[in-house]
């Protein structure tokens, strides 16, 4: 199940319009071939209710949403620009415009990552502690920044950008290498750590000169990667204690004393199995905690770190810090195929993860590369993975995969500022679901059926009852206005 887009054709959605009171609108995607197909219906006042009823309970209030989106890596930008310009526009509109998924979160690597053509940082001149030679690269000025400007121009929602570094310059590292096991030289408070903190500020300065401002930075992408022997691509190791001290003594003050004091700081940005310990180490330290706003989690190894043992206790301990899913991709494990065009099951995996996260206090979900090639790259260490959009530059086309449509069931209908509310099932069910009250007062409900059977159910609110069916292997989003 894919949509094939080119310079002249791409499927589009209409802007979301709230239905008349007493009616609802439903969007459905399915393995059978529906792609965010819209239909309308009316609430029924008195109806013989099915066994299974999902009842909206707005007295139960949970987290507010930050948003949904994906990442502009060097590879993603290279792939977008490999298309004819009208097709580039179709691709960007598919993600960012009102006729697409209306993404509002964008993650950006600070300099290179594995999804780059080569390893580099913004200051590869040895021992340049003053960062006199700091400068953005062609990857920024010719690829990522132009893409951001185009995305921003076609978006009706303000974009929130988050930047993450993979590695520091090698001359700041114990390994003297971009890759492999290595941390910053010395310890927090010294010239190595101060230089690395100032590098963040310089990055924000240089992007600001190009009219790009950031909502947040993460202290380091996957800080535990740099603690692993022979790690294959760019990394910089921090233990929780090292991250705590770096933030308290160097990064926190550097950001606070810069013109970017409004930029939010996110810790961890690594697999959730490090929770709640990582959060305890950093946030129980008052000096570090005052600079921190949120906790970033990646979805890899979720199967050995259940959400109830990791995210939930972290939220209970530190309810004032948001938890945001900052990276996910399929195809990363050695036993997985990199790209499987049209794979519905991979869409299911995205939605299952998003629902599990949203139902456990997470405020948003960020996909990894916005677009990759047929191989799942480019990636300079061949760490190929899948993406919701796959580009075939030789044909001037791109494929919108099931993962793309699954993302849209959330991103388009649950805008920033929406608040999760209760959705109570009358009996146990295999359906997965969540409910949100939007800033405009409407309700959004998402229902995922990963089973092979159609499931009949009712959706109840103060407006009445919707008689519904979740087809086998489908995802649905319902939207309606409540009686005030």
Short mmCIF file of C-alpha atoms in Angstrom, two decimals:
data_model
loop_
_atom_site.label_atom_id
_atom_site.label_comp_id
_atom_site.label_asym_id
_atom_site.label_seq_id
_atom_site.Cartn_x
_atom_site.Cartn_y
_atom_site.Cartn_z
CA UNK A 1 0.00 0.00 0.00
CA UNK A 2 1.80 3.10 -1.25
CA UNK A 3 1.08 6.31 -3.09
CA UNK A 4 3.49 6.96 -5.95
CA UNK A 5 4.16 10.70 -6.34
CA UNK A 6 6.01 12.51 -9.11
CA UNK A 7 6.34 16.02 -10.53
CA UNK A 8 2.70 16.15 -11.67
CA UNK A 9 0.80 13.89 -9.26
CA UNK A 10 0.61 13.31 -5.51
CA UNK A 11 -2.38 12.52 -3.32
CA UNK A 12 -3.52 15.42 -1.14
CA UNK A 13 -5.86 15.92 1.81
CA UNK A 14 -8.29 18.77 2.34
CA UNK A 15 -7.66 21.07 5.29
CA UNK A 16 -9.41 19.77 8.41
CA UNK A 17 -12.83 21.38 8.88
CA UNK A 18 -14.79 20.59 12.03
CA UNK A 19 -18.09 18.89 11.17
CA UNK A 20 -21.45 20.40 12.10
CA UNK A 21 -22.62 19.81 15.71
CA UNK A 22 -24.18 16.38 16.09
CA UNK A 23 -22.07 14.92 13.29
CA UNK A 24 -18.57 13.48 13.13
CA UNK A 25 -15.89 12.98 10.51
CA UNK A 26 -13.83 9.79 10.24
CA UNK A 27 -10.51 9.27 8.44
CA UNK A 28 -9.47 5.70 7.71
CA UNK A 29 -6.34 3.98 6.40
CA UNK A 30 -6.15 0.24 5.94
CA UNK A 31 -4.10 -2.63 4.65
CA UNK A 32 -6.96 -3.07 2.17
CA UNK A 33 -5.85 0.17 0.52
CA UNK A 34 -7.56 3.17 2.12
CA UNK A 35 -5.28 6.17 2.64
CA UNK A 36 -6.74 8.69 5.10
CA UNK A 37 -10.12 8.30 3.41
CA UNK A 38 -12.68 10.76 4.78
CA UNK A 39 -16.32 9.99 5.58
CA UNK A 40 -19.03 11.64 7.68
CA UNK A 41 -21.81 10.43 9.93
CA UNK A 42 -24.24 11.47 12.63
CA UNK A 43 -24.34 10.72 16.31
CA UNK A 44 -27.31 8.64 17.37
CA UNK A 45 -29.22 9.68 20.44
CA UNK A 46 -30.77 6.39 21.50
CA UNK A 47 -29.25 3.33 19.96
CA UNK A 48 -28.89 -0.25 21.05
CA UNK A 49 -25.24 0.03 22.14
CA UNK A 50 -22.78 -2.65 21.02
CA UNK A 51 -20.96 -4.73 23.65
CA UNK A 52 -17.86 -2.65 23.28
CA UNK A 53 -18.28 1.07 23.87
CA UNK A 54 -15.42 3.56 24.21
CA UNK A 55 -16.63 6.51 26.32
CA UNK A 56 -14.87 9.87 26.32
CA UNK A 57 -14.32 11.15 29.87
CA UNK A 58 -13.09 14.75 29.87
CA UNK A 59 -12.93 14.75 33.69
CA UNK A 60 -9.75 12.66 33.30
CA UNK A 61 -7.09 15.11 32.11
CA UNK A 62 -3.51 14.17 31.27
CA UNK A 63 -0.56 15.68 29.37
CA UNK A 64 -0.72 18.42 26.74
CA UNK A 65 0.72 17.64 23.31
CA UNK A 66 3.85 19.26 21.90
CA UNK A 67 3.50 17.65 18.48
CA UNK A 68 4.62 15.18 15.84
CA UNK A 69 7.22 15.23 13.11
CA UNK A 70 10.43 13.90 11.65
CA UNK A 71 14.09 14.64 11.10
CA UNK A 72 15.98 16.58 8.45
CA UNK A 73 19.28 14.72 8.28
CA UNK A 74 21.84 15.31 5.52
CA UNK A 75 20.51 12.12 3.91
CA UNK A 76 16.88 13.26 4.05
CA UNK A 77 17.78 16.61 2.48
CA UNK A 78 19.93 14.97 -0.23
CA UNK A 79 16.99 12.73 -1.13
CA UNK A 80 14.47 15.57 -1.31
CA UNK A 81 16.81 17.61 -3.53
CA UNK A 82 17.44 14.61 -5.80
CA UNK A 83 13.88 15.01 -7.14
CA UNK A 84 12.61 17.44 -9.81
CA UNK A 85 11.54 20.66 -8.11
CA UNK A 86 7.76 20.11 -8.45
CA UNK A 87 8.18 16.67 -6.86
CA UNK A 88 10.28 18.23 -4.05
CA UNK A 89 7.34 20.53 -3.38
CA UNK A 90 4.90 17.62 -3.37
CA UNK A 91 7.09 15.82 -0.83
CA UNK A 92 7.40 18.82 1.50
CA UNK A 93 3.71 19.70 1.16
CA UNK A 94 2.84 16.08 1.97
CA UNK A 95 4.51 16.50 5.35
CA UNK A 96 4.07 20.15 6.30
CA UNK A 97 1.12 21.77 4.56
CA UNK A 98 -2.62 21.74 5.26
CA UNK A 99 -3.00 19.37 2.34
CA UNK A 100 -0.58 16.98 4.10
CA UNK A 101 0.24 15.72 7.58
CA UNK A 102 0.86 19.16 9.15
CA UNK A 103 4.03 18.13 11.00
CA UNK A 104 5.14 20.71 13.57
CA UNK A 105 8.26 19.05 15.05
CA UNK A 106 11.55 18.86 13.16
CA UNK A 107 14.72 17.34 14.60
CA UNK A 108 18.06 18.36 13.11
CA UNK A 109 21.48 16.85 13.71
CA UNK A 110 24.13 19.42 14.73
CA UNK A 111 26.66 18.66 11.97
CA UNK A 112 27.01 15.06 10.77
CA UNK A 113 25.52 11.76 11.87
CA UNK A 114 25.50 8.31 10.28
CA UNK A 115 22.93 9.63 7.76
CA UNK A 116 25.57 11.90 6.22
CA UNK A 117 27.95 11.28 3.32
CA UNK A 118 30.97 11.64 5.61
CA UNK A 119 31.89 12.54 9.20
CA UNK A 120 32.47 16.21 10.03
CA UNK A 121 31.83 18.82 12.70
CA UNK A 122 31.63 22.63 12.55
CA UNK A 123 35.17 23.06 13.80
CA UNK A 124 37.61 20.41 12.68
CA UNK A 125 40.65 22.67 13.22
CA UNK A 126 42.57 21.05 16.12
CA UNK A 127 42.69 22.78 19.51
CA UNK A 128 40.58 25.76 18.38
CA UNK A 129 39.26 26.39 21.90
CA UNK A 130 38.07 29.87 20.88
CA UNK A 131 36.02 28.29 18.04
CA UNK A 132 37.51 30.90 15.72
CA UNK A 133 37.14 28.47 12.80
CA UNK A 134 33.57 27.44 13.65
CA UNK A 135 31.43 27.50 10.52
CA UNK A 136 28.37 25.84 9.06
CA UNK A 137 28.88 23.50 6.13
CA UNK A 138 27.33 23.17 2.68
CA UNK A 139 25.07 20.50 4.19
CA UNK A 140 23.53 23.28 6.32
CA UNK A 141 23.55 26.26 3.96
CA UNK A 142 22.68 24.43 0.74
CA UNK A 143 20.56 21.54 2.03
CA UNK A 144 19.06 21.63 5.51
CA UNK A 145 18.43 25.37 5.90
CA UNK A 146 16.77 25.87 2.47
CA UNK A 147 14.58 22.83 3.22
CA UNK A 148 13.58 24.29 6.60
CA UNK A 149 12.64 27.60 5.00
CA UNK A 150 10.49 25.86 2.39
CA UNK A 151 8.82 23.65 4.97
CA UNK A 152 8.14 26.61 7.22
CA UNK A 153 6.67 28.68 4.37
CA UNK A 154 4.09 26.02 3.49
CA UNK A 155 3.15 25.22 7.09
CA UNK A 156 0.18 26.85 8.82
CA UNK A 157 1.44 25.62 12.20
CA UNK A 158 4.61 27.08 13.69
CA UNK A 159 7.48 24.58 13.43
CA UNK A 160 9.34 23.66 16.62
CA UNK A 161 12.93 22.71 15.81
CA UNK A 162 15.10 20.51 17.99
CA UNK A 163 18.86 20.14 17.42
CA UNK A 164 20.99 17.20 18.58
CA UNK A 165 24.76 16.68 18.33
CA UNK A 166 26.22 13.25 17.53
CA UNK A 167 29.90 14.03 18.06
CA UNK A 168 32.09 16.90 19.15
CA UNK A 169 35.26 17.80 17.22
CA UNK A 170 37.73 14.95 17.65
CA UNK A 171 40.27 17.18 19.44
CA UNK A 172 37.86 17.48 22.38
CA UNK A 173 37.51 13.69 22.72
CA UNK A 174 39.46 11.03 24.60
CA UNK A 175 39.33 8.84 21.48
CA UNK A 176 40.52 11.62 19.12
CA UNK A 177 38.01 10.04 16.70
CA UNK A 178 34.46 10.71 15.52
CA UNK A 179 33.54 7.08 16.17
CA UNK A 180 34.17 4.43 18.79
CA UNK A 181 34.22 4.61 22.55
CA UNK A 182 35.06 8.11 23.73
CA UNK A 183 33.99 10.95 26.00
CA UNK A 184 35.00 14.58 26.34
CA UNK A 185 38.54 14.97 27.68
CA UNK A 186 38.94 16.18 31.26
CA UNK A 187 35.93 16.86 33.44
CA UNK A 188 33.01 19.24 33.75
CA UNK A 189 34.03 22.85 34.20
CA UNK A 190 37.32 22.58 32.26
CA UNK A 191 38.26 24.04 28.88
CA UNK A 192 37.14 20.97 26.95
CA UNK A 193 33.67 21.06 28.44
CA UNK A 194 33.41 24.86 28.19
CA UNK A 195 34.40 24.74 24.51
CA UNK A 196 31.83 22.05 23.79
CA UNK A 197 29.13 24.07 25.58
CA UNK A 198 30.08 27.19 23.59
CA UNK A 199 29.82 25.12 20.40
CA UNK A 200 26.07 24.75 21.06
CA UNK A 201 25.74 28.53 21.39
CA UNK A 202 27.73 29.11 18.19
CA UNK A 203 25.51 26.62 16.36
CA UNK A 204 22.40 28.53 17.47
CA UNK A 205 24.08 31.85 16.56
CA UNK A 206 24.95 30.70 13.04
CA UNK A 207 21.52 29.24 12.34
CA UNK A 208 19.92 32.45 13.65
CA UNK A 209 21.91 34.39 11.02
CA UNK A 210 20.05 32.24 8.48
CA UNK A 211 16.74 33.10 10.13
CA UNK A 212 16.32 29.68 11.75
CA UNK A 213 15.55 29.56 15.48
CA UNK A 214 15.26 26.50 17.67
CA UNK A 215 12.68 25.43 20.23
CA UNK A 216 15.07 22.98 21.91
CA UNK A 217 18.42 21.25 21.93
CA UNK A 218 19.24 17.84 23.33
CA UNK A 219 22.39 17.56 25.42
CA UNK A 220 23.63 14.69 23.24
CA UNK A 221 22.17 12.12 20.86
CA UNK A 222 22.37 8.68 22.51
CA UNK A 223 25.03 9.53 25.10
CA UNK A 224 25.43 5.84 25.98
CA UNK A 225 26.55 5.03 22.41
CA UNK A 226 29.95 6.61 23.08
CA UNK A 227 30.45 4.27 26.03
CA UNK A 228 30.39 1.22 23.71
CA UNK A 229 33.66 -0.25 22.38
CA UNK A 230 34.09 0.16 18.61
CA UNK A 231 30.82 2.07 18.19
CA UNK A 232 30.51 2.32 14.38
CA UNK A 233 29.44 5.94 13.83
CA UNK A 234 29.53 9.44 15.32
CA UNK A 235 29.01 9.48 19.06
CA UNK A 236 30.11 11.18 22.27
CA UNK A 237 29.84 9.23 25.50
CA UNK A 238 28.31 10.54 28.71
CA UNK A 239 27.20 8.64 31.78
CA UNK A 240 24.18 10.15 33.53
CA UNK A 241 26.57 11.64 36.09
CA UNK A 242 28.75 13.18 33.37
CA UNK A 243 25.69 14.64 31.63
CA UNK A 244 24.47 16.07 34.95
CA UNK A 245 27.80 17.78 35.64
CA UNK A 246 28.22 19.03 32.05
CA UNK A 247 24.77 20.62 32.18
CA UNK A 248 25.22 22.10 35.66
CA UNK A 249 28.67 23.58 35.08
CA UNK A 250 28.94 24.19 31.35
CA UNK A 251 26.00 23.73 28.97
CA UNK A 252 23.27 25.13 31.22
CA UNK A 253 25.11 28.36 32.07
CA UNK A 254 26.36 28.79 28.46
CA UNK A 255 22.80 28.68 27.10
CA UNK A 256 21.37 30.79 29.96
CA UNK A 257 23.98 33.52 29.45
CA UNK A 258 23.54 33.59 25.66
CA UNK A 259 20.89 35.19 23.48
CA UNK A 260 19.31 31.70 23.30
CA UNK A 261 18.19 31.44 26.93
CA UNK A 262 14.66 30.63 25.69
CA UNK A 263 15.86 27.40 24.04
CA UNK A 264 14.69 24.34 25.98
CA UNK A 265 17.20 21.72 27.07
CA UNK A 266 16.35 18.02 26.73
CA UNK A 267 18.30 15.28 28.53
CA UNK A 268 18.81 11.58 27.74
CA UNK A 269 17.72 11.52 24.02
CA UNK A 270 18.43 7.79 24.23
CA UNK A 271 16.54 4.53 24.76
CA UNK A 272 13.95 4.60 27.52
CA UNK A 273 15.46 1.59 29.31
CA UNK A 274 17.82 4.12 30.97
CA UNK A 275 14.80 5.50 32.83
CA UNK A 276 14.00 6.31 35.56
CA UNK A 277 17.64 6.15 36.72
CA UNK A 278 19.01 8.67 34.21
CA UNK A 279 16.35 11.23 35.12
CA UNK A 280 16.97 10.70 38.84
CA UNK A 281 20.70 11.28 38.49
CA UNK A 282 20.31 14.51 36.50
CA UNK A 283 17.12 15.98 37.94
CA UNK A 284 17.74 15.27 41.62
CA UNK A 285 20.70 17.62 41.27
CA UNK A 286 19.34 21.15 41.74
CA UNK A 287 22.17 22.82 39.81
CA UNK A 288 21.53 20.70 36.71
CA UNK A 289 17.74 20.46 37.01
CA UNK A 290 17.20 24.23 36.85
CA UNK A 291 18.48 24.25 33.25
CA UNK A 292 16.50 21.22 32.05
CA UNK A 293 12.99 21.24 30.53
CA UNK A 294 12.39 17.75 29.22
CA UNK A 295 13.51 14.18 28.66
CA UNK A 296 13.96 12.68 25.18
CA UNK A 297 13.45 8.98 24.47
CA UNK A 298 14.31 6.76 21.48
CA UNK A 299 12.25 3.69 20.68
CA UNK A 300 15.06 1.19 20.08
CA UNK A 301 15.14 -1.67 22.60
CA UNK A 302 11.64 -0.78 23.83
CA UNK A 303 10.99 -4.52 24.00
CA UNK A 304 13.42 -4.82 26.94
CA UNK A 305 12.30 -1.62 28.68
CA UNK A 306 8.52 -1.74 29.20
CA UNK A 307 6.90 1.70 29.40
CA UNK A 308 5.39 0.96 32.83
CA UNK A 309 8.88 0.40 34.28
CA UNK A 310 10.60 3.34 32.59
CA UNK A 311 8.50 6.28 31.39
CA UNK A 312 5.64 6.03 33.91
CA UNK A 313 7.79 6.14 37.08
CA UNK A 314 9.83 8.97 35.51
CA UNK A 315 6.66 11.02 34.96
CA UNK A 316 5.52 10.29 38.50
CA UNK A 317 8.86 11.38 39.96
CA UNK A 318 9.28 14.47 37.74
CA UNK A 319 5.83 15.58 36.52
CA UNK A 320 7.09 19.08 35.66
CA UNK A 321 9.47 17.82 32.97
CA UNK A 322 7.99 16.79 29.61
CA UNK A 323 8.86 13.42 28.06
CA UNK A 324 9.16 13.49 24.26
CA UNK A 325 9.85 10.63 21.85
CA UNK A 326 12.72 12.07 19.79
CA UNK A 327 13.68 9.23 17.40
CA UNK A 328 12.24 6.06 15.88
CA UNK A 329 12.95 4.07 12.74
CA UNK A 330 12.36 0.54 11.50
CA UNK A 331 15.06 -1.53 9.85
CA UNK A 332 17.81 -0.63 12.33
CA UNK A 333 18.17 -4.12 13.83
CA UNK A 334 20.47 -6.56 12.03
CA UNK A 335 17.62 -9.07 11.66
CA UNK A 336 15.36 -6.60 9.82
CA UNK A 337 15.24 -5.78 6.13
CA UNK A 338 16.13 -2.13 5.59
CA UNK A 339 13.38 -0.97 3.22
CA UNK A 340 10.17 -2.90 2.56
CA UNK A 341 8.04 -0.84 0.18
CA UNK A 342 4.36 -0.73 1.10
CA UNK A 343 4.71 -2.69 4.36
CA UNK A 344 1.50 -2.21 6.39
CA UNK A 345 2.98 -3.93 9.45
CA UNK A 346 5.61 -1.19 9.75
CA UNK A 347 2.83 1.39 9.85
CA UNK A 348 1.21 -0.66 12.62
CA UNK A 349 4.47 -0.59 14.56
CA UNK A 350 4.57 3.22 14.36
CA UNK A 351 0.96 3.63 15.51
CA UNK A 352 1.32 1.06 18.28
CA UNK A 353 4.34 2.94 19.61
CA UNK A 354 2.68 6.36 19.31
CA UNK A 355 -0.47 5.15 21.11
CA UNK A 356 1.52 3.44 23.86
CA UNK A 357 3.56 6.62 24.37
CA UNK A 358 0.61 9.04 24.28
CA UNK A 359 -1.32 6.88 26.74
CA UNK A 360 1.62 7.07 29.16
CA UNK A 361 2.29 10.82 29.46
CA UNK A 362 4.58 11.31 26.45
CA UNK A 363 3.93 14.70 24.76
CA UNK A 364 4.88 13.92 21.16
CA UNK A 365 6.61 11.55 18.77
CA UNK A 366 9.38 12.27 16.28
CA UNK A 367 10.18 10.00 13.36
CA UNK A 368 13.78 9.71 12.13
CA UNK A 369 14.65 10.52 8.44
CA UNK A 370 11.89 12.34 6.53
CA UNK A 371 13.00 10.65 3.31
CA UNK A 372 15.50 7.96 2.30
CA UNK A 373 16.46 6.25 -0.96
CA UNK A 374 15.49 2.73 -2.08
CA UNK A 375 18.44 1.32 -0.17
CA UNK A 376 17.51 3.16 3.04
CA UNK A 377 20.32 5.71 2.78
CA UNK A 378 22.62 7.40 2.02
CA UNK A 379 24.46 6.44 5.20
CA UNK A 380 28.26 6.56 5.34
CA UNK A 381 28.46 3.43 7.56
CA UNK A 382 25.67 1.61 5.66
CA UNK A 383 23.35 1.66 8.70
CA UNK A 384 20.34 1.67 6.37
CA UNK A 385 16.77 1.91 7.70
CA UNK A 386 13.25 2.47 6.38
CA UNK A 387 11.37 5.77 6.15
CA UNK A 388 7.73 6.84 5.60
CA UNK A 389 8.89 8.39 2.32
CA UNK A 390 11.21 6.54 -0.05
CA UNK A 391 12.72 8.42 -3.00
CA UNK A 392 13.62 6.86 -6.35
CA UNK A 393 15.68 9.66 -7.88
CA UNK A 394 16.36 7.76 -11.11
CA UNK A 395 12.62 7.82 -11.87
CA UNK A 396 11.95 11.23 -10.29
CA UNK A 397 9.34 9.68 -7.99
CA UNK A 398 8.79 9.03 -4.30
CA UNK A 399 6.65 6.54 -2.40
CA UNK A 400 4.44 7.46 0.56
CA UNK A 401 4.38 4.31 2.67
CA UNK A 402 1.92 3.02 5.30
CA UNK A 403 4.14 4.59 7.99
CA UNK A 404 3.43 7.97 6.39
CA UNK A 405 -0.35 7.56 6.63
CA UNK A 406 -0.15 6.15 10.16
CA UNK A 407 1.80 9.25 11.26
CA UNK A 408 -0.90 11.44 9.72
CA UNK A 409 -3.67 9.89 11.82
CA UNK A 410 -2.01 11.63 14.76
CA UNK A 411 -0.09 14.65 13.44
CA UNK A 412 -2.89 16.18 11.38
CA UNK A 413 -5.64 15.85 13.98
CA UNK A 414 -3.90 16.30 17.36
CA UNK A 415 -2.39 19.81 17.17
CA UNK A 416 0.01 21.27 19.70
CA UNK A 417 -1.81 22.20 22.91
CA UNK A 418 -4.31 19.33 22.70
CA UNK A 419 -4.82 17.55 26.02
CA UNK A 420 -5.26 13.83 26.44
CA UNK A 421 -8.51 12.87 28.15
CA UNK A 422 -9.98 9.62 29.40
CA UNK A 423 -11.35 7.05 26.95
CA UNK A 424 -12.92 4.20 28.89
CA UNK A 425 -13.73 0.82 27.36
CA UNK A 426 -16.81 -1.08 28.55
CA UNK A 427 -14.89 -4.38 28.27
CA UNK A 428 -11.44 -5.64 27.35
CA UNK A 429 -10.56 -5.41 23.69
CA UNK A 430 -7.66 -5.82 21.26
CA UNK A 431 -8.30 -2.33 19.91
CA UNK A 432 -5.74 0.33 20.79
CA UNK A 433 -7.06 3.87 21.21
CA UNK A 434 -6.56 7.33 22.64
CA UNK A 435 -8.60 10.54 22.98
CA UNK A 436 -7.66 14.22 22.95
CA UNK A 437 -9.45 17.50 23.56
CA UNK A 438 -8.14 19.98 21.01
CA UNK A 439 -7.54 23.70 21.66
CA UNK A 440 -10.61 24.44 19.46
CA UNK A 441 -12.79 22.35 21.80
CA UNK A 442 -13.24 19.43 19.40
CA UNK A 443 -12.45 15.83 20.33
CA UNK A 444 -10.05 13.58 18.40
CA UNK A 445 -10.11 9.80 18.92
CA UNK A 446 -7.64 7.45 17.21
CA UNK A 447 -8.48 3.73 17.01
CA UNK A 448 -5.97 1.13 15.80
CA UNK A 449 -7.01 -2.43 14.94
CA UNK A 450 -3.94 -4.62 14.37
CA UNK A 451 -6.01 -7.81 14.42
CA UNK A 452 -7.26 -9.87 11.47
CA UNK A 453 -10.92 -9.38 12.46
CA UNK A 454 -13.30 -6.46 12.04
CA UNK A 455 -14.31 -5.08 15.45
CA UNK A 456 -17.72 -3.49 16.02
CA UNK A 457 -17.76 -0.82 18.70
CA UNK A 458 -19.46 2.35 19.86
CA UNK A 459 -17.90 5.73 20.56
CA UNK A 460 -19.79 7.67 23.22
CA UNK A 461 -19.58 11.32 24.23
CA UNK A 462 -22.01 13.93 25.51
CA UNK A 463 -23.17 14.38 21.90
CA UNK A 464 -24.43 10.82 21.67
CA UNK A 465 -23.15 7.55 20.28
CA UNK A 466 -21.27 6.67 17.09
CA UNK A 467 -21.94 3.16 15.79
CA UNK A 468 -18.58 2.15 14.35
CA UNK A 469 -16.56 -0.69 12.91
CA UNK A 470 -12.77 -0.88 13.00
CA UNK A 471 -11.88 -3.04 9.98
CA UNK A 472 -9.12 -5.63 10.27
CA UNK A 473 -5.69 -4.02 9.89
CA UNK A 474 -6.92 -0.44 9.95
CA UNK A 475 -6.40 2.83 11.75
CA UNK A 476 -9.13 5.44 12.14
CA UNK A 477 -9.27 8.99 13.42
CA UNK A 478 -12.60 10.44 14.55
CA UNK A 479 -13.22 14.16 15.01
CA UNK A 480 -16.31 15.94 16.36
CA UNK A 481 -17.52 19.00 18.25
CA UNK A 482 -18.85 18.54 21.81
CA UNK A 483 -21.94 20.11 23.27
CA UNK A 484 -20.65 23.01 25.33
#
